[in-house]
Amino acid sequence: MREDVVRCDPAFAPVADAFRETDGGGGGAALAVYAGGRMVVDLWQGTADPDGVRRWGRDTVVNVFSVSKGVLATLAHLYVQRGLLDLDAPVARYWPGFATATTIADLLAHRSGLPAVRRELPPGSLFDWDAMTAALAAESPWWTPGERHGYHAVTFGWLVGEVLRRVGGRPLRDLVRDELGVPDLWIGLPAAEARRAAYLAPPQAGPDAPPSSLMNAMSEPGSITMMAFCNPAEQLTPGLPNTARWRAAEIPASNGHATARALATLYGRLVSGAIVGPDVLGRAVAPRSEGRDEVLRAQTRFALGYMLPCEIRLFAPNPRAFGHSGSGGALAFADPDAGVALAYTPSRLVVSAAGPDPRWQPMVTALYACL
C-alpha cells in the first residue's frame, strides 16, 4: 500500500491521483482538503532541499507568499465577530496619525489607494515594521480611496497588520499564532522551526512566458505597479525567501509559512462556522472590488481581504469561493456552498502572471467531481 493512501479518504482518491501526477520537475509539495468537518486529504511528496535529498515530510512547512493575506483577513473578521473592529470605521480611529481618510473595509478590499510608497525607501526597510508603517501612514493615496481598487501586493500586510496589532495589543505574529490557534501557521517562521522549511526553487516561467501587461507595467519607472512590487527594492533580491532573515521577519503580506494541513484547517473552520458566524462571514466574502485593477492592469475580484475567482486567478469553479493565491503557486481557498476547503503548498515556483497556476486545475477538478 502506498504511504499516502492512508492519509486520503477513499472517496477522494481521484484528488490524490491528480496531486501525484501534477508535481513533476523537482521540488516537493503538499495538498490538504477539508470536507464534512474533517480532513479528508493530507498528502505530500517530493523533496524539501536544493539537493533533492531531504524528503518532504508531514511537518515540512513552506513560504506561501500572498496566501498570508487570507490569514490576516481571517484575524480581522474574528475581531469583527468579537466587536473589537468596525469595518466601516476610519483607519485613524485605531491608528492615530494615519493621514489617509479611508476605512478598514477599504484597506481589506484593496481600495485605500496605498499600494505603494512613492519615495524610494532606504535599505533595510523591508524588515523594519516601524519604518514601513510610518511611511504608509504619511503617504498620499494614488487615487481617491473607495473609488477604485488596485492590488496592495506588499503594503496590505503592514496596513491591515498595524490595525490588528493596535486592536490586539501585541505583535501580529503572536496574534496569528494565539488568536487563530492553528498549528504550523506563522507570519515569520520561529527560529526553532527553521529546520522544517522547504527550499524554494527559482521561479520557472508558466505557459504565459511572453511579457504580460503586469511585467510591462513593472518596467515603467515610477508607475504604481513598479513601486508596488519594487519598493523596497530588496524584495527583488534573488533567493531572498530562502534566507534566515526573510523567514524570521514579520512581512505579513508575503512571508507566511505553513503546511497545507494548517491552511486547509483554517479555511475549513471558516466554512464550518467555528471562527465567525454566518453574518460576519457573509459580509467578509461578498464581492467588494471587481473590474480593472489599477496595479495588476487586469480584471480582478476581491472581497474583504480575500481573493475571489477571477480572470487571472481562476482557482475554483464557484464564483462564491474565497481564499488567496500566492506568488509561485501556493493556494488556499474555501467554497461555502460545497462546504470544502483546499490548500496546496509547492516549493517549485511557477510564475504565471496572466492566468492560474496550471497545477491547480487537475486537483480542483478532481475535488469537485468527488463532491
PDB file of C-alpha atoms in Angstrom, residues 6-154:
ATOM      1  CA  VAL A   6      -3.719   6.086   4.467  1.00  0.00           C
ATOM      2  CA  ARG A   7      -3.991   9.892   4.501  1.00  0.00           C
ATOM      3  CA  CYS A   8      -6.729  10.080   1.881  1.00  0.00           C
ATOM      4  CA  ASP A   9     -10.376   9.157   2.294  1.00  0.00           C
ATOM      5  CA  PRO A  10     -11.139   6.635  -0.483  1.00  0.00           C
ATOM      6  CA  ALA A  11     -13.972   8.879  -1.680  1.00  0.00           C
ATOM      7  CA  PHE A  12     -11.331  11.471  -2.614  1.00  0.00           C
ATOM      8  CA  ALA A  13      -8.823   9.117  -4.255  1.00  0.00           C
ATOM      9  CA  PRO A  14      -9.055  10.985  -7.609  1.00  0.00           C
ATOM     10  CA  VAL A  15      -7.745  14.098  -5.841  1.00  0.00           C
ATOM     11  CA  ALA A  16      -4.738  12.139  -4.608  1.00  0.00           C
ATOM     12  CA  ASP A  17      -4.136  10.807  -8.123  1.00  0.00           C
ATOM     13  CA  ALA A  18      -4.258  14.314  -9.584  1.00  0.00           C
ATOM     14  CA  PHE A  19      -1.817  15.552  -6.969  1.00  0.00           C
ATOM     15  CA  ARG A  20       0.669  12.765  -7.643  1.00  0.00           C
ATOM     16  CA  GLU A  21       0.575  13.457 -11.371  1.00  0.00           C
ATOM     17  CA  THR A  22       0.913  17.225 -11.070  1.00  0.00           C
ATOM     18  CA  ASP A  23       4.238  17.885  -9.402  1.00  0.00           C
ATOM     19  CA  GLY A  24       6.969  16.703 -11.699  1.00  0.00           C
ATOM     20  CA  GLY A  25      10.045  18.778 -12.294  1.00  0.00           C
ATOM     21  CA  GLY A  26      11.719  18.638  -8.918  1.00  0.00           C
ATOM     22  CA  GLY A  27      10.976  20.051  -5.508  1.00  0.00           C
ATOM     23  CA  GLY A  28       8.032  18.999  -3.431  1.00  0.00           C
ATOM     24  CA  ALA A  29       4.547  19.985  -2.380  1.00  0.00           C
ATOM     25  CA  ALA A  30       1.683  19.225  -0.028  1.00  0.00           C
ATOM     26  CA  LEU A  31      -2.068  19.109  -0.557  1.00  0.00           C
ATOM     27  CA  ALA A  32      -4.823  19.104   2.035  1.00  0.00           C
ATOM     28  CA  VAL A  33      -8.614  19.060   1.699  1.00  0.00           C
ATOM     29  CA  TYR A  34     -11.130  19.656   4.470  1.00  0.00           C
ATOM     30  CA  ALA A  35     -14.708  18.471   3.893  1.00  0.00           C
ATOM     31  CA  GLY A  36     -17.622  17.443   6.052  1.00  0.00           C
ATOM     32  CA  GLY A  37     -15.947  18.782   9.166  1.00  0.00           C
ATOM     33  CA  ARG A  38     -12.767  16.724   8.832  1.00  0.00           C
ATOM     34  CA  MET A  39      -9.524  16.426   6.880  1.00  0.00           C
ATOM     35  CA  VAL A  40     -10.159  14.044   4.005  1.00  0.00           C
ATOM     36  CA  VAL A  41      -6.891  14.571   2.103  1.00  0.00           C
ATOM     37  CA  ASP A  42      -3.499  15.179   3.719  1.00  0.00           C
ATOM     38  CA  LEU A  43      -0.720  14.382   1.255  1.00  0.00           C
ATOM     39  CA  TRP A  44       2.843  15.388   0.472  1.00  0.00           C
ATOM     40  CA  GLN A  45       5.521  14.301  -1.961  1.00  0.00           C
ATOM     41  CA  GLY A  46       8.941  15.171  -3.336  1.00  0.00           C
ATOM     42  CA  THR A  47      11.921  16.752  -1.653  1.00  0.00           C
ATOM     43  CA  ALA A  48      12.436  19.820   0.521  1.00  0.00           C
ATOM     44  CA  ASP A  49      16.086  20.773  -0.024  1.00  0.00           C
ATOM     45  CA  PRO A  50      18.034  22.099  -3.032  1.00  0.00           C
ATOM     46  CA  ASP A  51      19.952  18.845  -3.451  1.00  0.00           C
ATOM     47  CA  GLY A  52      16.846  16.681  -3.633  1.00  0.00           C
ATOM     48  CA  VAL A  53      17.905  14.581  -0.653  1.00  0.00           C
ATOM     49  CA  ARG A  54      15.651  15.592   2.246  1.00  0.00           C
ATOM     50  CA  ARG A  55      12.224  14.097   1.714  1.00  0.00           C
ATOM     51  CA  TRP A  56       9.167  16.279   2.195  1.00  0.00           C
ATOM     52  CA  GLY A  57       7.611  15.146   5.460  1.00  0.00           C
ATOM     53  CA  ARG A  58       4.458  15.619   7.453  1.00  0.00           C
ATOM     54  CA  ASP A  59       5.983  18.572   9.310  1.00  0.00           C
ATOM     55  CA  THR A  60       7.562  20.361   6.315  1.00  0.00           C
ATOM     56  CA  VAL A  61       6.478  23.993   6.065  1.00  0.00           C
ATOM     57  CA  VAL A  62       6.893  26.388   3.154  1.00  0.00           C
ATOM     58  CA  ASN A  63       6.666  30.108   2.474  1.00  0.00           C
ATOM     59  CA  VAL A  64       3.207  30.670   0.941  1.00  0.00           C
ATOM     60  CA  PHE A  65       3.665  34.330  -0.046  1.00  0.00           C
ATOM     61  CA  SER A  66       0.327  36.153  -0.555  1.00  0.00           C
ATOM     62  CA  VAL A  67      -1.729  33.285   0.836  1.00  0.00           C
ATOM     63  CA  SER A  68      -0.756  35.124   4.031  1.00  0.00           C
ATOM     64  CA  LYS A  69      -3.261  37.869   3.172  1.00  0.00           C
ATOM     65  CA  GLY A  70      -6.167  35.495   3.727  1.00  0.00           C
ATOM     66  CA  VAL A  71      -4.747  34.673   7.157  1.00  0.00           C
ATOM     67  CA  LEU A  72      -4.717  38.367   8.108  1.00  0.00           C
ATOM     68  CA  ALA A  73      -8.245  38.777   6.750  1.00  0.00           C
ATOM     69  CA  THR A  74      -9.458  35.909   8.928  1.00  0.00           C
ATOM     70  CA  LEU A  75      -7.976  37.515  12.031  1.00  0.00           C
ATOM     71  CA  ALA A  76      -9.648  40.815  11.111  1.00  0.00           C
ATOM     72  CA  HIS A  77     -13.058  39.175  10.803  1.00  0.00           C
ATOM     73  CA  LEU A  78     -12.532  37.348  14.076  1.00  0.00           C
ATOM     74  CA  TYR A  79     -12.120  40.781  15.688  1.00  0.00           C
ATOM     75  CA  VAL A  80     -15.270  41.944  13.906  1.00  0.00           C
ATOM     76  CA  GLN A  81     -17.092  38.938  15.392  1.00  0.00           C
ATOM     77  CA  ARG A  82     -15.892  39.960  18.856  1.00  0.00           C
ATOM     78  CA  GLY A  83     -16.977  43.563  18.402  1.00  0.00           C
ATOM     79  CA  LEU A  84     -13.400  44.859  18.536  1.00  0.00           C
ATOM     80  CA  LEU A  85     -13.192  46.094  14.931  1.00  0.00           C
ATOM     81  CA  ASP A  86     -15.662  48.152  12.886  1.00  0.00           C
ATOM     82  CA  LEU A  87     -15.122  47.680   9.168  1.00  0.00           C
ATOM     83  CA  ASP A  88     -16.830  50.971   8.336  1.00  0.00           C
ATOM     84  CA  ALA A  89     -14.714  52.991  10.763  1.00  0.00           C
ATOM     85  CA  PRO A  90     -11.905  55.231   9.536  1.00  0.00           C
ATOM     86  CA  VAL A  91      -8.467  53.717   9.908  1.00  0.00           C
ATOM     87  CA  ALA A  92      -7.438  56.700  12.052  1.00  0.00           C
ATOM     88  CA  ARG A  93      -9.820  55.537  14.810  1.00  0.00           C
ATOM     89  CA  TYR A  94      -7.475  52.650  15.507  1.00  0.00           C
ATOM     90  CA  TRP A  95      -4.288  54.177  14.118  1.00  0.00           C
ATOM     91  CA  PRO A  96      -3.986  57.818  15.249  1.00  0.00           C
ATOM     92  CA  GLY A  97      -1.926  59.867  12.832  1.00  0.00           C
ATOM     93  CA  PHE A  98      -2.899  57.803   9.793  1.00  0.00           C
ATOM     94  CA  ALA A  99      -3.241  60.520   7.154  1.00  0.00           C
ATOM     95  CA  THR A 100      -5.460  58.932   4.501  1.00  0.00           C
ATOM     96  CA  ALA A 101      -9.202  59.270   5.016  1.00  0.00           C
ATOM     97  CA  THR A 102     -10.152  55.683   4.309  1.00  0.00           C
ATOM     98  CA  THR A 103     -11.923  52.855   6.099  1.00  0.00           C
ATOM     99  CA  ILE A 104     -10.888  49.473   7.412  1.00  0.00           C
ATOM    100  CA  ALA A 105     -13.050  47.886   4.706  1.00  0.00           C
ATOM    101  CA  ASP A 106     -11.153  49.805   2.029  1.00  0.00           C
ATOM    102  CA  LEU A 107      -7.835  48.503   3.386  1.00  0.00           C
ATOM    103  CA  LEU A 108      -9.113  44.942   3.196  1.00  0.00           C
ATOM    104  CA  ALA A 109     -10.615  45.370  -0.283  1.00  0.00           C
ATOM    105  CA  HIS A 110      -7.507  46.959  -1.854  1.00  0.00           C
ATOM    106  CA  ARG A 111      -9.394  50.256  -2.251  1.00  0.00           C
ATOM    107  CA  SER A 112      -7.419  52.569   0.037  1.00  0.00           C
ATOM    108  CA  GLY A 113      -5.149  53.909  -2.713  1.00  0.00           C
ATOM    109  CA  LEU A 114      -2.000  52.919  -0.848  1.00  0.00           C
ATOM    110  CA  PRO A 115      -0.482  50.055  -2.859  1.00  0.00           C
ATOM    111  CA  ALA A 116       2.968  51.665  -2.762  1.00  0.00           C
ATOM    112  CA  VAL A 117       5.185  54.330  -1.237  1.00  0.00           C
ATOM    113  CA  ARG A 118       6.315  56.933  -3.785  1.00  0.00           C
ATOM    114  CA  ARG A 119       9.693  57.821  -2.309  1.00  0.00           C
ATOM    115  CA  GLU A 120      12.483  55.301  -2.619  1.00  0.00           C
ATOM    116  CA  LEU A 121      12.771  53.505   0.685  1.00  0.00           C
ATOM    117  CA  PRO A 122      16.216  53.000   2.229  1.00  0.00           C
ATOM    118  CA  PRO A 123      17.884  49.576   2.541  1.00  0.00           C
ATOM    119  CA  GLY A 124      16.529  47.547   5.432  1.00  0.00           C
ATOM    120  CA  SER A 125      13.009  48.976   5.219  1.00  0.00           C
ATOM    121  CA  LEU A 126      11.508  45.649   4.170  1.00  0.00           C
ATOM    122  CA  PHE A 127      12.470  44.227   7.564  1.00  0.00           C
ATOM    123  CA  ASP A 128      11.564  47.315   9.610  1.00  0.00           C
ATOM    124  CA  TRP A 129       7.939  47.268  10.733  1.00  0.00           C
ATOM    125  CA  ASP A 130       8.027  50.772  12.200  1.00  0.00           C
ATOM    126  CA  ALA A 131       9.664  52.250   9.086  1.00  0.00           C
ATOM    127  CA  MET A 132       7.078  50.728   6.757  1.00  0.00           C
ATOM    128  CA  THR A 133       4.034  51.610   8.841  1.00  0.00           C
ATOM    129  CA  ALA A 134       5.293  55.184   9.345  1.00  0.00           C
ATOM    130  CA  ALA A 135       5.859  55.596   5.613  1.00  0.00           C
ATOM    131  CA  LEU A 136       2.379  54.306   4.795  1.00  0.00           C
ATOM    132  CA  ALA A 137       0.702  56.404   7.477  1.00  0.00           C
ATOM    133  CA  ALA A 138       2.172  59.542   5.879  1.00  0.00           C
ATOM    134  CA  GLU A 139       1.701  58.556   2.220  1.00  0.00           C
ATOM    135  CA  SER A 140      -0.805  60.305  -0.052  1.00  0.00           C
ATOM    136  CA  PRO A 141      -3.173  57.908  -1.838  1.00  0.00           C
ATOM    137  CA  TRP A 142      -2.622  57.165  -5.523  1.00  0.00           C
ATOM    138  CA  TRP A 143      -6.391  57.500  -6.097  1.00  0.00           C
ATOM    139  CA  THR A 144      -9.382  58.676  -4.082  1.00  0.00           C
ATOM    140  CA  PRO A 145      -9.979  55.918  -1.509  1.00  0.00           C
ATOM    141  CA  GLY A 146     -13.013  53.816  -2.248  1.00  0.00           C
ATOM    142  CA  GLU A 147     -13.371  54.903  -5.866  1.00  0.00           C
ATOM    143  CA  ARG A 148     -11.073  52.308  -7.476  1.00  0.00           C
ATOM    144  CA  HIS A 149      -9.143  49.228  -6.497  1.00  0.00           C
ATOM    145  CA  GLY A 150      -5.609  48.006  -7.062  1.00  0.00           C
ATOM    146  CA  TYR A 151      -3.750  45.080  -5.557  1.00  0.00           C
ATOM    147  CA  HIS A 152      -1.805  46.142  -2.451  1.00  0.00           C
ATOM    148  CA  ALA A 153       0.758  43.422  -3.081  1.00  0.00           C
ATOM    149  CA  VAL A 154       3.062  44.092  -0.132  1.00  0.00           C
TER     150      VAL A 154
END
